[in-house]
Amino acid sequence: MSVASDPRRRQIAVMFLDLDDFKLVNDSLGHAAGDVLLREVGRRLRATVRVDDVVGRIGGDEFVVVIVDLDAAGAQAMGDRIRQAMRDPFLLGGDEVVVTTSIGITLAEPGVSPSELMQDADTAMYQSKDRGRNHVTMFDTSMRDGVARRLELERGLRSALENDEVSVVYQPVVNTTTARVEGFEALMRWTTPECSYSPAEFMSVAEESGMIVSLGAHVLDEACRQLSGWRRNVPGCEDLTLSVNLSVRQMQTSNLVDTVAETLGRHELPGRALWLEITESVMLVDTVTTAAVMSGLRSLGVRLAVDDFGTGFSSLSYLRNFPVSRVKIDQSFVAELGTQPVSDALVRAIVAIGRSLDLDVVAEGVETHEQAAALVELGCRRLQGFLIARPVPPGEVPALLSSVDVGSHCPVTPRRDVCRRCAA
């Protein structure tokens, strides 16, 4: 008898849960702490669902909840309740650990076997991962094509470096006060003879599979090689800086500081030439180890930036306790400037926090003159986005440096206290 053929005809749904970045807890705090976390997750799950629902762990950091007598809306609400319950910190020894959860849900249909239900719920869970993790996703049949697509991407990524398909493009960051391009952000691209993949397509696959570590090391090395050449050979670029993104998994590798030090030495770059960008989620797992890694990077002279600030578990304690020198305002807030008073208030608050803590503040995703003018009015002087320039391949960077003239293409209202070239 299939799960769907309950003789009482009760609506049954299967929920598949996966703890985001659980491996990092094992790697940083040890397997004993990981086992404690799994037991605590099980207890919290049991306390969140109803008496008739069934909770089970099926291996590793994966759990299943069988839900009875709830329709799709009710199952979605239950998933959201579980997701919210998991966001409260877990106390593991002396460490507080926050673990988010990606959830997939499928409703049983007549004739569907238990194994098919599990597969469909697992597929929906991976859709939650692809949406940025910490989401709840209901299964639909179109997602089966997504599974095949994911497997195709993973196979392709494994050979991408060998086939020289991974490249780096560069987007400038301008300072409207000095009217100069201060630096660039290095962004990974994957292009095959058949097509080009957007980062939104492959980055989650790279992270989940662990391939992000080798891909990230390649991007860091290539970006530093290019930066070294620009600083030596392009007039006026002696102080140019470069930003490179670090994923959660990269931050938890034991040799990250050594890798960065070797890369800087190989390309004869001072640490101050490099910014490493992390997301707020990096600071949630094993804060002691993370702080030690960040301090090691700072000892090299490397500066650290918090990317997408304001979209995750924002906490002023992170800025106080970690050696951070820059915050980047997420583009979702920038896009709503002038239309959503809440976004205006948030941007104003982030700029004020940055000023009070002596942090650089960069607004990313700037696409219109109105957004740029509003940002400068709110006190943000560093801008990045399509209005300034789209990401370009390395060969176009020298020409971009001479063509991006904040004086003649100023994205802000001409004012002497904003851009001296505009006022000239």
Coordinates of C-alpha atoms in Angstrom, one line a residue, residues 129-271:
K129 CA 18.8 25.6 -1.5
D130 CA 19.0 27.2 -4.9
R131 CA 16.8 30.0 -3.7
G132 CA 19.5 31.0 -1.2
R133 CA 18.8 28.4 1.5
N134 CA 16.6 28.9 4.6
H135 CA 13.4 28.6 2.4
V136 CA 10.4 26.4 2.2
T137 CA 9.4 25.1 -1.2
M138 CA 6.4 23.1 -2.4
F139 CA 7.1 20.5 -5.0
D140 CA 5.6 20.6 -8.5
T141 CA 6.3 18.3 -11.4
S142 CA 8.3 20.9 -13.3
M143 CA 11.0 20.6 -10.7
R144 CA 12.0 17.1 -12.0
D145 CA 13.6 18.9 -14.9
G146 CA 15.5 21.0 -12.4
V147 CA 17.1 17.8 -10.9
A148 CA 18.5 16.8 -14.2
R149 CA 19.7 20.4 -14.7
R150 CA 21.5 20.3 -11.4
L151 CA 23.3 17.1 -12.2
E152 CA 24.3 18.5 -15.5
L153 CA 25.7 21.6 -13.8
E154 CA 27.6 19.6 -11.3
R155 CA 29.2 17.4 -13.9
G156 CA 30.1 20.5 -16.0
L157 CA 31.6 22.3 -13.0
R158 CA 33.9 19.4 -12.2
S159 CA 35.7 19.9 -15.5
A160 CA 35.3 23.7 -15.9
L161 CA 38.8 24.5 -14.4
E162 CA 40.5 21.9 -16.5
N163 CA 38.8 23.1 -19.6
D164 CA 39.7 26.8 -18.9
E165 CA 36.0 27.7 -18.8
V166 CA 36.2 29.8 -15.5
S167 CA 37.0 33.4 -16.0
V168 CA 37.0 36.6 -13.9
V169 CA 35.4 39.9 -14.8
Y170 CA 35.8 43.2 -12.9
Q171 CA 33.3 45.9 -11.8
P172 CA 34.5 49.2 -10.6
V173 CA 33.8 50.9 -7.2
V174 CA 33.9 54.7 -7.5
N175 CA 34.3 57.3 -4.7
T176 CA 32.2 60.3 -5.6
T177 CA 34.1 62.5 -3.2
T178 CA 37.5 62.0 -4.9
A179 CA 36.0 61.4 -8.3
R180 CA 38.1 58.3 -8.7
V181 CA 37.7 54.6 -9.3
E182 CA 39.1 53.2 -6.1
G183 CA 39.0 49.5 -7.0
F184 CA 37.2 46.6 -8.6
E185 CA 35.2 43.6 -7.5
A186 CA 36.3 40.4 -9.1
L187 CA 33.3 38.3 -10.2
M188 CA 33.4 34.7 -11.4
R189 CA 32.0 33.7 -14.8
W190 CA 31.6 30.2 -16.4
T191 CA 31.4 30.0 -20.1
T192 CA 31.5 26.9 -22.3
P193 CA 31.6 26.7 -26.1
E194 CA 27.9 26.0 -26.0
C195 CA 26.7 28.7 -23.5
S196 CA 27.4 31.0 -20.6
Y197 CA 26.0 30.3 -17.2
S198 CA 24.9 33.0 -14.8
P199 CA 26.3 32.8 -11.2
A200 CA 22.7 32.3 -10.0
E201 CA 22.7 29.0 -11.9
F202 CA 25.9 27.5 -10.6
M203 CA 27.0 29.1 -7.4
S204 CA 24.7 27.1 -5.1
V205 CA 25.8 23.9 -6.9
A206 CA 29.5 24.8 -6.4
E207 CA 28.9 25.5 -2.7
E208 CA 26.9 22.4 -2.0
S209 CA 29.3 20.1 -3.8
G210 CA 32.4 21.7 -2.2
M211 CA 33.8 22.7 -5.6
I212 CA 33.6 26.4 -4.5
V213 CA 36.9 25.9 -2.6
S214 CA 39.0 25.1 -5.7
L215 CA 37.0 27.6 -7.9
G216 CA 37.4 30.3 -5.3
A217 CA 41.2 29.7 -5.0
H218 CA 41.4 30.0 -8.8
V219 CA 39.5 33.3 -8.8
L220 CA 41.6 34.7 -6.0
D221 CA 44.9 33.8 -7.8
E222 CA 43.7 35.1 -11.2
A223 CA 42.4 38.4 -9.7
C224 CA 45.6 39.0 -7.8
R225 CA 47.6 38.3 -10.9
Q226 CA 45.7 40.9 -12.9
L227 CA 45.8 43.5 -10.0
S228 CA 49.5 43.1 -9.7
G229 CA 49.9 43.9 -13.4
W230 CA 47.6 46.9 -13.3
R231 CA 49.4 48.4 -10.3
R232 CA 52.7 48.0 -12.0
N233 CA 51.9 49.0 -15.6
V234 CA 48.9 51.3 -15.6
P235 CA 49.6 54.9 -14.7
G236 CA 47.7 56.1 -11.7
C237 CA 46.8 52.5 -10.5
E238 CA 49.6 52.1 -7.9
D239 CA 47.0 52.1 -5.1
L240 CA 44.2 50.2 -6.9
T241 CA 42.4 47.6 -4.8
L242 CA 40.5 44.5 -5.6
S243 CA 37.6 42.8 -3.8
V244 CA 37.1 39.0 -3.9
N245 CA 34.2 37.1 -2.5
L246 CA 34.6 34.3 0.1
S247 CA 31.9 31.7 0.6
V248 CA 31.0 30.1 3.9
R249 CA 32.8 26.9 3.0
Q250 CA 36.0 28.7 2.0
M251 CA 36.0 30.6 5.3
Q252 CA 35.9 27.2 7.1
T253 CA 38.9 25.6 5.3
S254 CA 41.9 25.2 7.6
N255 CA 44.4 26.6 5.2
L256 CA 42.6 29.8 4.0
V257 CA 45.0 32.2 5.7
D258 CA 48.0 30.4 4.2
T259 CA 46.4 30.3 0.8
V260 CA 45.8 34.0 0.8
A261 CA 49.3 34.7 2.1
E262 CA 50.9 32.5 -0.6
T263 CA 48.7 34.2 -3.3
L264 CA 49.7 37.7 -2.3
G265 CA 53.4 36.7 -2.1
R266 CA 53.3 35.0 -5.5
H267 CA 52.0 38.2 -7.1
E268 CA 54.1 40.6 -5.0
L269 CA 51.0 42.4 -3.6
P270 CA 50.7 44.0 -0.2
G271 CA 47.8 42.7 1.9

